[in-house]
PDB file of C-alpha atoms in Angstrom:
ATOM      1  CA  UNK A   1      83.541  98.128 127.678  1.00  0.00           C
ATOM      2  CA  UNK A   2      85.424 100.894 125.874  1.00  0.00           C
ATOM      3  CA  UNK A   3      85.413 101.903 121.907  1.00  0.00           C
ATOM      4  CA  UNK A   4      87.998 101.045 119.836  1.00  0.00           C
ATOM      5  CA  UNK A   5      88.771 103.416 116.918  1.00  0.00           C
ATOM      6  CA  UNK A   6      90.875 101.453 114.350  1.00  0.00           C
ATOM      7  CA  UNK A   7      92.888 103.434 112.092  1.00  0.00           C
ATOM      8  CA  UNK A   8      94.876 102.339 109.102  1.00  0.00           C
ATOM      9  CA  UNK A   9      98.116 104.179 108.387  1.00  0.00           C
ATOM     10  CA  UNK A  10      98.056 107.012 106.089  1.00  0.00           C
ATOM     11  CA  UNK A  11      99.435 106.059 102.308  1.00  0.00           C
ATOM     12  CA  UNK A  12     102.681 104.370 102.034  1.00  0.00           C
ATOM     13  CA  UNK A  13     105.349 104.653  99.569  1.00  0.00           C
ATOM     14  CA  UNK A  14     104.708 100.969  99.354  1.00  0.00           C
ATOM     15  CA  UNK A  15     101.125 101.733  98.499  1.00  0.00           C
ATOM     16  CA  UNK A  16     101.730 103.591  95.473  1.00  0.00           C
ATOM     17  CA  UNK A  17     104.271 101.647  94.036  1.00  0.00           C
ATOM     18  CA  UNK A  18     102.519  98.587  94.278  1.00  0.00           C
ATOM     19  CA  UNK A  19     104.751  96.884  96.822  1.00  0.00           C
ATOM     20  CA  UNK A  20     103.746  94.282  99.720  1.00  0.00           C
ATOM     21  CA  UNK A  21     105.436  96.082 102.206  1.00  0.00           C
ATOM     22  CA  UNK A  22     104.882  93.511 104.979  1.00  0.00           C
ATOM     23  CA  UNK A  23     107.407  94.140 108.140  1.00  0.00           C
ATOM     24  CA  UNK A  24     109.636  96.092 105.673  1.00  0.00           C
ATOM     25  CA  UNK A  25     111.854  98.753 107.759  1.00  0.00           C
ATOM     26  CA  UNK A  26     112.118 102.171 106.298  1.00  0.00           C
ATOM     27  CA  UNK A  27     108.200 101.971 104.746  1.00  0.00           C
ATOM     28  CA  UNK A  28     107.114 105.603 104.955  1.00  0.00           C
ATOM     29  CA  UNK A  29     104.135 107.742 104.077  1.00  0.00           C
ATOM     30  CA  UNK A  30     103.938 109.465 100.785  1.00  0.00           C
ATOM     31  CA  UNK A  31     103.204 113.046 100.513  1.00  0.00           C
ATOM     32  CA  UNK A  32      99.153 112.122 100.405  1.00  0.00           C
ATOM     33  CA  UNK A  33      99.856 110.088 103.267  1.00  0.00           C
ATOM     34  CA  UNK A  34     101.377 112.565 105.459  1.00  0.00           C
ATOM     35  CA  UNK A  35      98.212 114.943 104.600  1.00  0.00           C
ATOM     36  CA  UNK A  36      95.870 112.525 105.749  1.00  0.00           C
ATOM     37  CA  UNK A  37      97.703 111.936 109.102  1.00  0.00           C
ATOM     38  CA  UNK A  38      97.749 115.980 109.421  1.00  0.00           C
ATOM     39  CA  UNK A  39      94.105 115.937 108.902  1.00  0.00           C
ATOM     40  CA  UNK A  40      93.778 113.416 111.240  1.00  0.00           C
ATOM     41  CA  UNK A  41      93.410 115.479 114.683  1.00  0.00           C
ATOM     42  CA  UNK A  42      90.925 117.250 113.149  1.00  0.00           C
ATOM     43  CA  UNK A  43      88.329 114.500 112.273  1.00  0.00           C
ATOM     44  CA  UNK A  44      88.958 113.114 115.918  1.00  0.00           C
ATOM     45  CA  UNK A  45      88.851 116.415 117.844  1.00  0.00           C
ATOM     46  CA  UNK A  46      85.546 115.786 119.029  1.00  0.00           C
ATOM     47  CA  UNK A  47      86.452 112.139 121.222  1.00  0.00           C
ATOM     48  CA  UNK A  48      88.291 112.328 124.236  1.00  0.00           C
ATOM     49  CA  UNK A  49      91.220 109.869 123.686  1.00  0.00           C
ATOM     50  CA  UNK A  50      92.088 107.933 126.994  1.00  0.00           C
ATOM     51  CA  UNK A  51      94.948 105.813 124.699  1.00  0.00           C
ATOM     52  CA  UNK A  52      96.622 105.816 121.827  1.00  0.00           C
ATOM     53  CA  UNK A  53      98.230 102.077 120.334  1.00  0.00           C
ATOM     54  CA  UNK A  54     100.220 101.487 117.240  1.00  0.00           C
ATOM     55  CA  UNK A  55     101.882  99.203 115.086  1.00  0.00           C
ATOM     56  CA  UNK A  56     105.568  99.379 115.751  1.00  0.00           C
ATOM     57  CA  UNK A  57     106.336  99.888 111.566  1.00  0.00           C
ATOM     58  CA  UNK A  58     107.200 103.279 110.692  1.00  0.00           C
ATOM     59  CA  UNK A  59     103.943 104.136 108.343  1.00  0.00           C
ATOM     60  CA  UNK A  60     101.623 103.500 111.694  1.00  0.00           C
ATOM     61  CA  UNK A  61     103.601 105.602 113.918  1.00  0.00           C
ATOM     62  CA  UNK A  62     104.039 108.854 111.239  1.00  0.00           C
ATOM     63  CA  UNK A  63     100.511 108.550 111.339  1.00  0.00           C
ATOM     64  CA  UNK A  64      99.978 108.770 114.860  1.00  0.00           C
ATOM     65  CA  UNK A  65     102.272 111.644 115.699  1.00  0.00           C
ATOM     66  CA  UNK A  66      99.925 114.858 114.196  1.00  0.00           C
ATOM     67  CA  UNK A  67      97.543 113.176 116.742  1.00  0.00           C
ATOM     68  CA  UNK A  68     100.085 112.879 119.721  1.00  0.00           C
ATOM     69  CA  UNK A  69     101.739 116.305 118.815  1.00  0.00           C
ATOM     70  CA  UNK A  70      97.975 117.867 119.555  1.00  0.00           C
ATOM     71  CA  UNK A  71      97.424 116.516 122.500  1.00  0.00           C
ATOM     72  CA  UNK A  72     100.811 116.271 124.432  1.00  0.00           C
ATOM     73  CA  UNK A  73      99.023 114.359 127.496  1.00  0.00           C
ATOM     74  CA  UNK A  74      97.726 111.344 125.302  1.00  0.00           C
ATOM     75  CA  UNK A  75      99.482 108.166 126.302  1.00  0.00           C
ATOM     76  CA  UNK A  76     101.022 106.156 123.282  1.00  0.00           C
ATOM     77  CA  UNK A  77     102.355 102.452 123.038  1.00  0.00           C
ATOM     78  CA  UNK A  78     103.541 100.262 120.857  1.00  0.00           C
ATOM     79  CA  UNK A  79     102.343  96.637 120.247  1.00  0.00           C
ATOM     80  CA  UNK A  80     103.970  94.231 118.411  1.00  0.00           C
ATOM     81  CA  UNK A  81     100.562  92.233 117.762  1.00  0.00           C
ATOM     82  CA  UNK A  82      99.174  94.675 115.488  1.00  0.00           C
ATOM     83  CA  UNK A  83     101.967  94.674 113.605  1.00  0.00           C
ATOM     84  CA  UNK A  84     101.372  93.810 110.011  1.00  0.00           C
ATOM     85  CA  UNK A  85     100.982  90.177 108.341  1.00  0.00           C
ATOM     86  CA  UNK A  86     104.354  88.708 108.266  1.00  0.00           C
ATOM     87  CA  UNK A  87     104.179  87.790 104.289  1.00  0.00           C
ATOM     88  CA  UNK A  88     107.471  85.874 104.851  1.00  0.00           C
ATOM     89  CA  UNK A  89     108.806  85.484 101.140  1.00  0.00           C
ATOM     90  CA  UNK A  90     106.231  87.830  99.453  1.00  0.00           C
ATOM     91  CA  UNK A  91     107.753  90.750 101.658  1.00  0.00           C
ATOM     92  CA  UNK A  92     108.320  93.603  99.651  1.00  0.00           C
ATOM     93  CA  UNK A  93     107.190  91.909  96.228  1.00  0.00           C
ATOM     94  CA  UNK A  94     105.284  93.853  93.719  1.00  0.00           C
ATOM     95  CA  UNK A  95     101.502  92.595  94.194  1.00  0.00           C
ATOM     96  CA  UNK A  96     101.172  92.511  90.159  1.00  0.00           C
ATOM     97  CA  UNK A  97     104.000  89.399  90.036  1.00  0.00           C
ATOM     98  CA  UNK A  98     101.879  87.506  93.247  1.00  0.00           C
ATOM     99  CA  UNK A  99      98.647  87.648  91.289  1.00  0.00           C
ATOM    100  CA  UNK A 100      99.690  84.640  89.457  1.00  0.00           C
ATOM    101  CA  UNK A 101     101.253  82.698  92.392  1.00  0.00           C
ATOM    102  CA  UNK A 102      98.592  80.024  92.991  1.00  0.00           C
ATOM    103  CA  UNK A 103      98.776  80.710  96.596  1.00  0.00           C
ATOM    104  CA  UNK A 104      97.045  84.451  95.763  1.00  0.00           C
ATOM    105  CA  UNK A 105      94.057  81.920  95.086  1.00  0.00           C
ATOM    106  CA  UNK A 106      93.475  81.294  98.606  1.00  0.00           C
ATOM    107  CA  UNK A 107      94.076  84.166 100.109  1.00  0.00           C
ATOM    108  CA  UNK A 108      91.547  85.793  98.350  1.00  0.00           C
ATOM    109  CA  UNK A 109      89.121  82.890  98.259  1.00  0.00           C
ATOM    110  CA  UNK A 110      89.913  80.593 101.730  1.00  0.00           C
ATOM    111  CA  UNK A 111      92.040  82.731 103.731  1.00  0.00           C
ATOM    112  CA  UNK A 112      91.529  81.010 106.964  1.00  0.00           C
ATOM    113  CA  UNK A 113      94.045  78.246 104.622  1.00  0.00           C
ATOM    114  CA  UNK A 114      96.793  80.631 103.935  1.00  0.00           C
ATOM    115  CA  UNK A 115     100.346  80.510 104.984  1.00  0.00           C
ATOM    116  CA  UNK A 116     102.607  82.659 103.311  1.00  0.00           C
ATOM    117  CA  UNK A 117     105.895  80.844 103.144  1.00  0.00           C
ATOM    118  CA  UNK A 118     108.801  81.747 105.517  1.00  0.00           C
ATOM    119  CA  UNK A 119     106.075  83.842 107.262  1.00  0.00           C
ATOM    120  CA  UNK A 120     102.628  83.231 109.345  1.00  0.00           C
ATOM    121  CA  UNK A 121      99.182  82.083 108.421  1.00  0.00           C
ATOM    122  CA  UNK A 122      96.114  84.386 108.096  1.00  0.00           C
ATOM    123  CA  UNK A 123      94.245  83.070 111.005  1.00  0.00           C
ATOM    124  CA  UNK A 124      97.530  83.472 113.191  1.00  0.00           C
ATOM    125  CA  UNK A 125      97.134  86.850 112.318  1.00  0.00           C
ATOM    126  CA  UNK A 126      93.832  87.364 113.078  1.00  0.00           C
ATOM    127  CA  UNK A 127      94.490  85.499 116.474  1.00  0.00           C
ATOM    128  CA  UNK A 128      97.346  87.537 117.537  1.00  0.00           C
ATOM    129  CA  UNK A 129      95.128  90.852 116.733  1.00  0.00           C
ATOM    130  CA  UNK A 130      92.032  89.911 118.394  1.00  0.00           C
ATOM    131  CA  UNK A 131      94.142  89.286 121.759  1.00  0.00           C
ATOM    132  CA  UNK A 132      95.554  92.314 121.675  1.00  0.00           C
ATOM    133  CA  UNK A 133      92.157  94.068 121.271  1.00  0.00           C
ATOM    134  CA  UNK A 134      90.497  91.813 124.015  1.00  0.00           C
ATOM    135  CA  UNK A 135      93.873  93.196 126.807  1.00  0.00           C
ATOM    136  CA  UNK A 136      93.463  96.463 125.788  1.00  0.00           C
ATOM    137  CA  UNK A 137      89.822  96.801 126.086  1.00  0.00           C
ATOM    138  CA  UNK A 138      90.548  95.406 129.762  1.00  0.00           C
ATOM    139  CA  UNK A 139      93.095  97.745 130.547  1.00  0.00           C
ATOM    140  CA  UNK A 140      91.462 100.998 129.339  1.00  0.00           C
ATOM    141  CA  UNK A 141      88.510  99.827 130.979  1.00  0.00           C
ATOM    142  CA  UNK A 142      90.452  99.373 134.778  1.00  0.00           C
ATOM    143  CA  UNK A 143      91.683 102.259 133.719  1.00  0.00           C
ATOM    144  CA  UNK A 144      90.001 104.430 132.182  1.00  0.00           C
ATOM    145  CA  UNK A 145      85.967 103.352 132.532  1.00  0.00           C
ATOM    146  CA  UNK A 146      83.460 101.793 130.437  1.00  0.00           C
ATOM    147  CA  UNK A 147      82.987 104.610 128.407  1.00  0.00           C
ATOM    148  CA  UNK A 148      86.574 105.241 126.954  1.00  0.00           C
ATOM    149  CA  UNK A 149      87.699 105.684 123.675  1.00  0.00           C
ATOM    150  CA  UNK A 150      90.463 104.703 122.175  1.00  0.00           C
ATOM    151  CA  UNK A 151      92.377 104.478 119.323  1.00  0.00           C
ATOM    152  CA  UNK A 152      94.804 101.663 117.385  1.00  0.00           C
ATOM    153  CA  UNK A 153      96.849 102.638 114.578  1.00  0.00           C
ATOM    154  CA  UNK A 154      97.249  99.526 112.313  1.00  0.00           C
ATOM    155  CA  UNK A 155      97.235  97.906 108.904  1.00  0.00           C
ATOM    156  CA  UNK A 156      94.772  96.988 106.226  1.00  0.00           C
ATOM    157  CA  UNK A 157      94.643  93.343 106.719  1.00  0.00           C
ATOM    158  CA  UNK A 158      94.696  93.923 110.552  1.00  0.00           C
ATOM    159  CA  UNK A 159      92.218  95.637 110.261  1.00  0.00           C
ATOM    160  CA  UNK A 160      90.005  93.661 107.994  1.00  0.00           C
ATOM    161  CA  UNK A 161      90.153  90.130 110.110  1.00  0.00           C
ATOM    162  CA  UNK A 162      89.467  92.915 113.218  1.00  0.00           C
ATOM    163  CA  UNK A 163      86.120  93.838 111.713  1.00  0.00           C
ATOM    164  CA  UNK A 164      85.123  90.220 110.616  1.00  0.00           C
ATOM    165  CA  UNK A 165      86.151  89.040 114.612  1.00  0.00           C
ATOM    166  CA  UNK A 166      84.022  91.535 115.950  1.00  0.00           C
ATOM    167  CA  UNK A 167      81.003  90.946 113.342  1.00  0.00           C
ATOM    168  CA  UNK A 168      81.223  86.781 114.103  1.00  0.00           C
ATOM    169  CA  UNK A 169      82.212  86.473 110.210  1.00  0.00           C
ATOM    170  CA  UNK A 170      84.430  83.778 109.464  1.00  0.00           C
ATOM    171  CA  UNK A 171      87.688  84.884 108.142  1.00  0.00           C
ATOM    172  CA  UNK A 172      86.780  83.318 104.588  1.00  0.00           C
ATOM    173  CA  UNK A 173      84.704  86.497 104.019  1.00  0.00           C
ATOM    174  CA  UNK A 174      87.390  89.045 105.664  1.00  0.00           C
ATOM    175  CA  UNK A 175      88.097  89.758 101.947  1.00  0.00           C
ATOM    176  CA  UNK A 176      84.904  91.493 101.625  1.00  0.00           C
ATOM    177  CA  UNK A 177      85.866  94.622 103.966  1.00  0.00           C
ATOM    178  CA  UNK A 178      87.332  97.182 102.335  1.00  0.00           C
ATOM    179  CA  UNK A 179      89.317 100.082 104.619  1.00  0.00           C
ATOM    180  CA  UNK A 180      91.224 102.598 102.784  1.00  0.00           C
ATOM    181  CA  UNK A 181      94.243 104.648 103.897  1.00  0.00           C
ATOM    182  CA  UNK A 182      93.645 106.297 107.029  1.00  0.00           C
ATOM    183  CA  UNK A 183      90.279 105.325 107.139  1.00  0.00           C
ATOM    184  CA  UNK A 184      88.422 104.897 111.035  1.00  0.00           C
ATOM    185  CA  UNK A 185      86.601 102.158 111.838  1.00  0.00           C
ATOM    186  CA  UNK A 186      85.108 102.244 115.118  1.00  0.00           C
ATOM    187  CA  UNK A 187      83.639  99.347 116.909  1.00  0.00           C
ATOM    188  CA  UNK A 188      81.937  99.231 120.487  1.00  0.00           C
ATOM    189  CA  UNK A 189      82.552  96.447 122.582  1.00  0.00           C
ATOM    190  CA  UNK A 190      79.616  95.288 125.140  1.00  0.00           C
ATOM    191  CA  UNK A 191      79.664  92.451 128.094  1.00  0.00           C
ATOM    192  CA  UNK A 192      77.295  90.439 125.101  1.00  0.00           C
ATOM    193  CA  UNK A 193      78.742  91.746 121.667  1.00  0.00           C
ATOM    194  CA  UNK A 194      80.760  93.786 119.560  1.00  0.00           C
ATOM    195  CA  UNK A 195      79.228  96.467 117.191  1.00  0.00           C
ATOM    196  CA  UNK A 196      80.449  97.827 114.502  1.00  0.00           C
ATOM    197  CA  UNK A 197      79.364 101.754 114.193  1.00  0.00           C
ATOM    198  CA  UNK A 198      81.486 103.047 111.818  1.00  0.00           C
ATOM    199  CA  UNK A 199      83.557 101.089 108.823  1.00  0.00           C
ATOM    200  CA  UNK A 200      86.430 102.726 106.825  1.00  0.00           C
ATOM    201  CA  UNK A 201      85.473 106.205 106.965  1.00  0.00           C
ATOM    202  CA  UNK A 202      87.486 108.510 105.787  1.00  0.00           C
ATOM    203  CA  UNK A 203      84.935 111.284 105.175  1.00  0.00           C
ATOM    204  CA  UNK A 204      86.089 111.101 101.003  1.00  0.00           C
ATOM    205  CA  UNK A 205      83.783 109.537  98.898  1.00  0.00           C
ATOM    206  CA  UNK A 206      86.954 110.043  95.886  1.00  0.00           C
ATOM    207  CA  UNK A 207      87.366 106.051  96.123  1.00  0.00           C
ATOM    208  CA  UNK A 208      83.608 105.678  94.753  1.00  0.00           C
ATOM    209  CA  UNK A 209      84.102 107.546  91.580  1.00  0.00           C
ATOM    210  CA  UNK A 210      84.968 105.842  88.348  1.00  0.00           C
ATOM    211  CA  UNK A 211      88.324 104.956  87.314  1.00  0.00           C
ATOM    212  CA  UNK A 212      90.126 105.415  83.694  1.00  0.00           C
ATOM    213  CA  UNK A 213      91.177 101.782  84.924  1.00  0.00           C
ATOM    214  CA  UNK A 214      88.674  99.306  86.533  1.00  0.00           C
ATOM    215  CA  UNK A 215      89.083  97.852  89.972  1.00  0.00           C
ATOM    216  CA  UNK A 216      90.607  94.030  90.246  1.00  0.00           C
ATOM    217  CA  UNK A 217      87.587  91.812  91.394  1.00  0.00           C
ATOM    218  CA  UNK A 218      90.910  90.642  93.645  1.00  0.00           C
ATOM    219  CA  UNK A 219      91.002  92.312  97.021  1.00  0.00           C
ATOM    220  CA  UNK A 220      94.335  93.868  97.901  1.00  0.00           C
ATOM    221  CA  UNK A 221      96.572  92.192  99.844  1.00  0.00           C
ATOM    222  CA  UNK A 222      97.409  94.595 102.633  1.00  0.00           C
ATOM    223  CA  UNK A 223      94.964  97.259 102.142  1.00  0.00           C
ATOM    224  CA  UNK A 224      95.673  99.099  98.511  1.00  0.00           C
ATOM    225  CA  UNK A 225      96.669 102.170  98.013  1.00  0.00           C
ATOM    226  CA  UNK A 226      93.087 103.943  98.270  1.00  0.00           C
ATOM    227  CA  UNK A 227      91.601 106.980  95.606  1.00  0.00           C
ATOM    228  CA  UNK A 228      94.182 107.918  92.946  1.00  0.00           C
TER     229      UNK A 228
END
């Protein structure tokens, strides 16, 4: 079965201003953001691309087109299903007012129990994600052969459950994965198992260094912003 590069869109406007973008129209990359997406071709030209998949919001698919614009015969679609969380109510929130909303509790503790009101659960997320991953894999394999790689453009919490799917980790410990912006996590998909080769690489080690400001023990709803 075929490879499946997952990328995370490059850094948002939401992203640095601390905002759950969520299904927000009109959520852009910043200037950093539309670096990394330039710098993106680059760190792929080595894999022959059969596909190329993406969220339909507008961060995933500025992302994507560096990539598409250097190689004008790479297919690209759109899928709904790897769309971001639908955060219903918390949808374009700052995430420092949601901290104290007792449902932040279970997100970050028992997501597999979360339902953000006026929007879907966690686990329907996760669902919805892993389905589109298991047609795809189908169809570039008809297609393409066993040995194709592709690539889907997505979001951090996408992303996240993704990994945990593929690893057999309940989605209580999703919150453990960390992928920053434009990051590439690559997982290879057999007849018996997933496995995951590479996780969140972005080939800058900045997000390791110290910060005037320590890290929330919290995990970020919808990704985080990534290094300063």
């Amino acid at each position: 079965m075929p490879t499946l590069l997952l990328v995370r869109h490059g850094r948002s406007t939401a992203n640095t201003e601390g905002l759950l973008a969520g299904w927000t129209p009109g959520v852009a990359l910043d200037e950093r953001g539309a670096a990394q997406a330039a710098a993106l071709p680059g760190r792929l030209a080595a894999l022959p691309l059969s596909e190329v998949v993406a969220s339909p919001l507008q961060r995933c698919q500025e992302t994507i087109r560096p990539l598409l614009e250097s190689r004008p015969g790479l297919t690209a679609h759109t899928d709904d299903r790897i769309g971001e969380c639908d955060y219903g109510d918390w949808t374009g929130r700052k995430l420092a007012e949601l901290k104290d909303e007792p449902l932040m509790e279970v997100v970050q503790a028992h997501p597999s129990a979360a339902a953000f009101p006026g929007g879907e659960s966690m686990r329907a997320m996760q669902t919805r994600a892993a389905e589109a991953v298991r047609e795809w894999n189908a169809r570039v394999e008809r297609e393409h052969g066993a040995d194709a790689v592709y690539l889907m453009c997505s979001h951090g919490d996408i992303i996240k459950s993704l990994v945990a799917e593929a690893l057999g980790l309940h989605l209580d410990l999703f919150q453990r994965i960390s992928v920053d912006p434009c990051s590439v996590t690559a997982i290879r998909y057999t007849r018996l198992r997933p496995y995951l080769v590479r996780l969140g690489d972005t080939g800058d080690f900045a997000a390791l260094a110290p910060r005037e400001e320590p890290p929330s023990d919290d995990a970020p709803v919808g990704g985080g912003a990534g290094a300063p």
